XYZ file of C-alpha atoms in Angstrom:
208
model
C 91.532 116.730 89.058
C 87.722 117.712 90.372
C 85.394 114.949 90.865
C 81.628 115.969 91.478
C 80.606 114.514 94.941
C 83.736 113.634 96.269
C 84.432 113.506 99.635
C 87.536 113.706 100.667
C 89.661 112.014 103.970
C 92.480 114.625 105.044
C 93.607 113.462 108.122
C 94.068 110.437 110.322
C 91.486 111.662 112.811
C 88.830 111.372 109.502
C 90.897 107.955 108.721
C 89.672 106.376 112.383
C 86.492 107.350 111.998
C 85.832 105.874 108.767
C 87.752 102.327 109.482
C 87.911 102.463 113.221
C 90.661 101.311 115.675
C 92.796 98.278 115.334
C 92.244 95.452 117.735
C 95.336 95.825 120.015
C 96.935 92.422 118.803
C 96.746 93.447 115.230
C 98.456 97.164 116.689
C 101.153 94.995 118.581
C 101.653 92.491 115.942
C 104.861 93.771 114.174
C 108.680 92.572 115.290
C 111.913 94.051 115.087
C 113.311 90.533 113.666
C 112.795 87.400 112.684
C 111.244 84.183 113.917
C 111.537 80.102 113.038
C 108.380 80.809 111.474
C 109.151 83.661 108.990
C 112.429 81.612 108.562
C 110.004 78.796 107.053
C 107.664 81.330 105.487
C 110.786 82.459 103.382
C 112.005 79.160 102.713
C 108.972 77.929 101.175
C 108.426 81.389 99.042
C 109.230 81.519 95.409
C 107.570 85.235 94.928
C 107.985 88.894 96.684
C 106.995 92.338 96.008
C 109.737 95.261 97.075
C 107.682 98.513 97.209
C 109.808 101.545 96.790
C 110.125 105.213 96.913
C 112.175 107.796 95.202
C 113.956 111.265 97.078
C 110.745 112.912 95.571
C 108.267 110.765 96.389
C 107.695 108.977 93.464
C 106.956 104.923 93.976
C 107.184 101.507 92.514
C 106.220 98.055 93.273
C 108.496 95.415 91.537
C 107.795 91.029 91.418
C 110.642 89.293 92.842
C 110.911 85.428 91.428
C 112.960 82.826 91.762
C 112.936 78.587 93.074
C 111.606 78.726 96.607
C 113.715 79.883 99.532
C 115.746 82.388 96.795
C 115.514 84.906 99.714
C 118.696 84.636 102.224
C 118.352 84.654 105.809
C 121.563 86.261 106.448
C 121.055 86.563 110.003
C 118.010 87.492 112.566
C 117.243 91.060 111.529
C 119.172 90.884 107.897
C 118.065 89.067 104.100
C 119.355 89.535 100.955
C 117.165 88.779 97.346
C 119.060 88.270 94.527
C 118.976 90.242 91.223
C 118.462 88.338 87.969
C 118.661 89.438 84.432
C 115.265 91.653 83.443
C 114.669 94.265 81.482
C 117.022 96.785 83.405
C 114.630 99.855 83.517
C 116.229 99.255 87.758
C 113.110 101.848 88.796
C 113.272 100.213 92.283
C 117.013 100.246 92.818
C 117.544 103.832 91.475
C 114.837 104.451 94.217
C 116.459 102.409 96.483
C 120.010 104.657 96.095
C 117.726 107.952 97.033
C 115.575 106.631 99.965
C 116.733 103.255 101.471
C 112.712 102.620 102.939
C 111.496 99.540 100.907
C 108.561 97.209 101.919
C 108.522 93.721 101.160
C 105.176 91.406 100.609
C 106.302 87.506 100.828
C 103.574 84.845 99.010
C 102.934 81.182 98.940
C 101.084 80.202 96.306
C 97.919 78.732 97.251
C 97.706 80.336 100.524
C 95.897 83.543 101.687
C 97.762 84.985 104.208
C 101.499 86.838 103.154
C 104.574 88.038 105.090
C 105.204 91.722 105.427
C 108.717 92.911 105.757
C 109.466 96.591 106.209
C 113.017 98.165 106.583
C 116.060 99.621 104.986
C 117.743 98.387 101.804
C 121.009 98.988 100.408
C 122.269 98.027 96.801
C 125.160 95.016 97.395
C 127.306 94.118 93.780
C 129.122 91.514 95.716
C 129.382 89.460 98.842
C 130.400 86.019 99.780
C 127.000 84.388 100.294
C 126.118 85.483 96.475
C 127.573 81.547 96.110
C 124.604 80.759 97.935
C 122.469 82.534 95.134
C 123.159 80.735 92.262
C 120.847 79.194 90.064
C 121.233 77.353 87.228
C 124.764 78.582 86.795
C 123.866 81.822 87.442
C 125.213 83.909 90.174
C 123.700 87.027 90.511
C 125.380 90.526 89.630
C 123.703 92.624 92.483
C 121.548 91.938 95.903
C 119.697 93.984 97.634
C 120.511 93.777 101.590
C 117.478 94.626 103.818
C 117.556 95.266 107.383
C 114.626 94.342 108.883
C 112.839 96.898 110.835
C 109.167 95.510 111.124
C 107.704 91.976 110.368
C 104.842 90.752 110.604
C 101.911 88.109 109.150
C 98.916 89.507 107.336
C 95.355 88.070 107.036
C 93.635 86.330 104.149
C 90.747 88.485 103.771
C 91.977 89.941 100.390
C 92.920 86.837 98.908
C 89.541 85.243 99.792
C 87.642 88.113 98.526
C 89.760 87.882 95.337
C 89.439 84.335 94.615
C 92.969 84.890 93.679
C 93.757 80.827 94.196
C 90.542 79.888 92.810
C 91.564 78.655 88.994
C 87.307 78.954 88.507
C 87.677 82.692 88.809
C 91.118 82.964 86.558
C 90.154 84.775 82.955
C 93.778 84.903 81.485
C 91.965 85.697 78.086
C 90.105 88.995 79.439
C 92.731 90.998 78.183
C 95.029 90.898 75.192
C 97.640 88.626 75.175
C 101.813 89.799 76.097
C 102.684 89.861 72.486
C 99.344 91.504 71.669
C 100.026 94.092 74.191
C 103.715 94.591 73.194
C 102.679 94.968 69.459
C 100.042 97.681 70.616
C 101.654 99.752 72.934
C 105.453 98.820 72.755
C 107.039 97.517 69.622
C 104.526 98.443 66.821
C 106.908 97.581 63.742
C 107.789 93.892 64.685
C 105.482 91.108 63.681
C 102.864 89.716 65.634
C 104.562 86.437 64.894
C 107.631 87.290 65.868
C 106.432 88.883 69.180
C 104.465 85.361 69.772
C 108.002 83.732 69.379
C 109.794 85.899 71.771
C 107.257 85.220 74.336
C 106.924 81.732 74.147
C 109.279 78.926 74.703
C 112.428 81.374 73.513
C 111.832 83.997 76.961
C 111.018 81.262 78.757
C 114.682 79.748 78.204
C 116.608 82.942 79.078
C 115.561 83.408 82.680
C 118.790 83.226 83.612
């Protein structure tokens, strides 16, 4: 696609001199496993995002959710998340079976700064510490096993110029609603009413 006036950045050389050098401590930051701290960091999360890629290239990014701490430490270089029932499209897995490279984004609500986890994942249907995954009855069908190659903590500065935390700056409204959306562009023949049920108190109750 041609845009008029577009100027381009084709190289890394171009890259620097647009956004400069790193300090040295921000180059240095990542490590090959984990400390106490990211042990507490993923003890106190309730939310992830695993970025993937397929063989050809193709990507997704996919929310992880569960009661805080639903990320295993399985030991200093090695966690495991568990699956839970969705809507099985599995875009991130199938990626996952092609090209094992997956990047991980770790939040705490409320706070600005995130955990970044990159390394390789594999695709785990059972294991002894999936008794350690259960939830509300529920012990999960599949994990995915990473093996941490780089970890690190990232700064605040795109929270903060977000507002993300800020309830002020939340417009939940600025958009149509999930069953608005699904009656639009997903499931035209059902009934708005319907839609409103099965995304109210009814999904809500079959998380797991």
């Amino acid at each position: 696609m041609e845009l008029a006036g577009l100027v381009e950045v084709t190289s890394e050389a171009e890259l620097r001199d647009v956004i400069g050098e790193p300090l040295q401590r921000v180059r240095d930051k990542a490590r090959p496993a984990l400390h106490e701290i990211d042990r507490q960091w993923l003890a106190a999360s309730p939310f992830c995002l695993i970025a993937t890629a397929g063989a050809d290239g193709s990507c997704d990014v996919s929310p992880k959710g569960d009661p805080a701490g639903f990320t295993l430490v399985l030991d200093d270089t090695t966690i495991a998340i568990p699956e839970r029932p969705g809507n099985r499209r599995a875009d991130g897995y199938r990626n996952i079976l092609a090209n094992p490279h997956v990047g991980l984004v770790y939040f705490l609500p409320g706070r600005g700064d995130t955990l970044r986890i990159n390394g390789r994942a594999r695709l785990v249907r059972d294991a002894p510490f999936f008794d350690d995954m259960v939830v509300k009855g529920h012990r999960p069908v599949l994990a995915v096993v990473v093996e941490i190659e780089e970890i690190f903590h990232h700064c605040a500065k795109a929270f903060l110029r977000s507002g993300l935390w800020k309830p002020e700056t939340w417009q939940p409204d600025a958009v149509p609603s999930r069953p608005q959306i699904a009656k639009l562009m997903e499931r035209p023949d059902e009934p708005l009413a319907e839609l409103e049920r099965y995304y109210g108190d009814e999904y809500a109750n079959r998380l797991y």
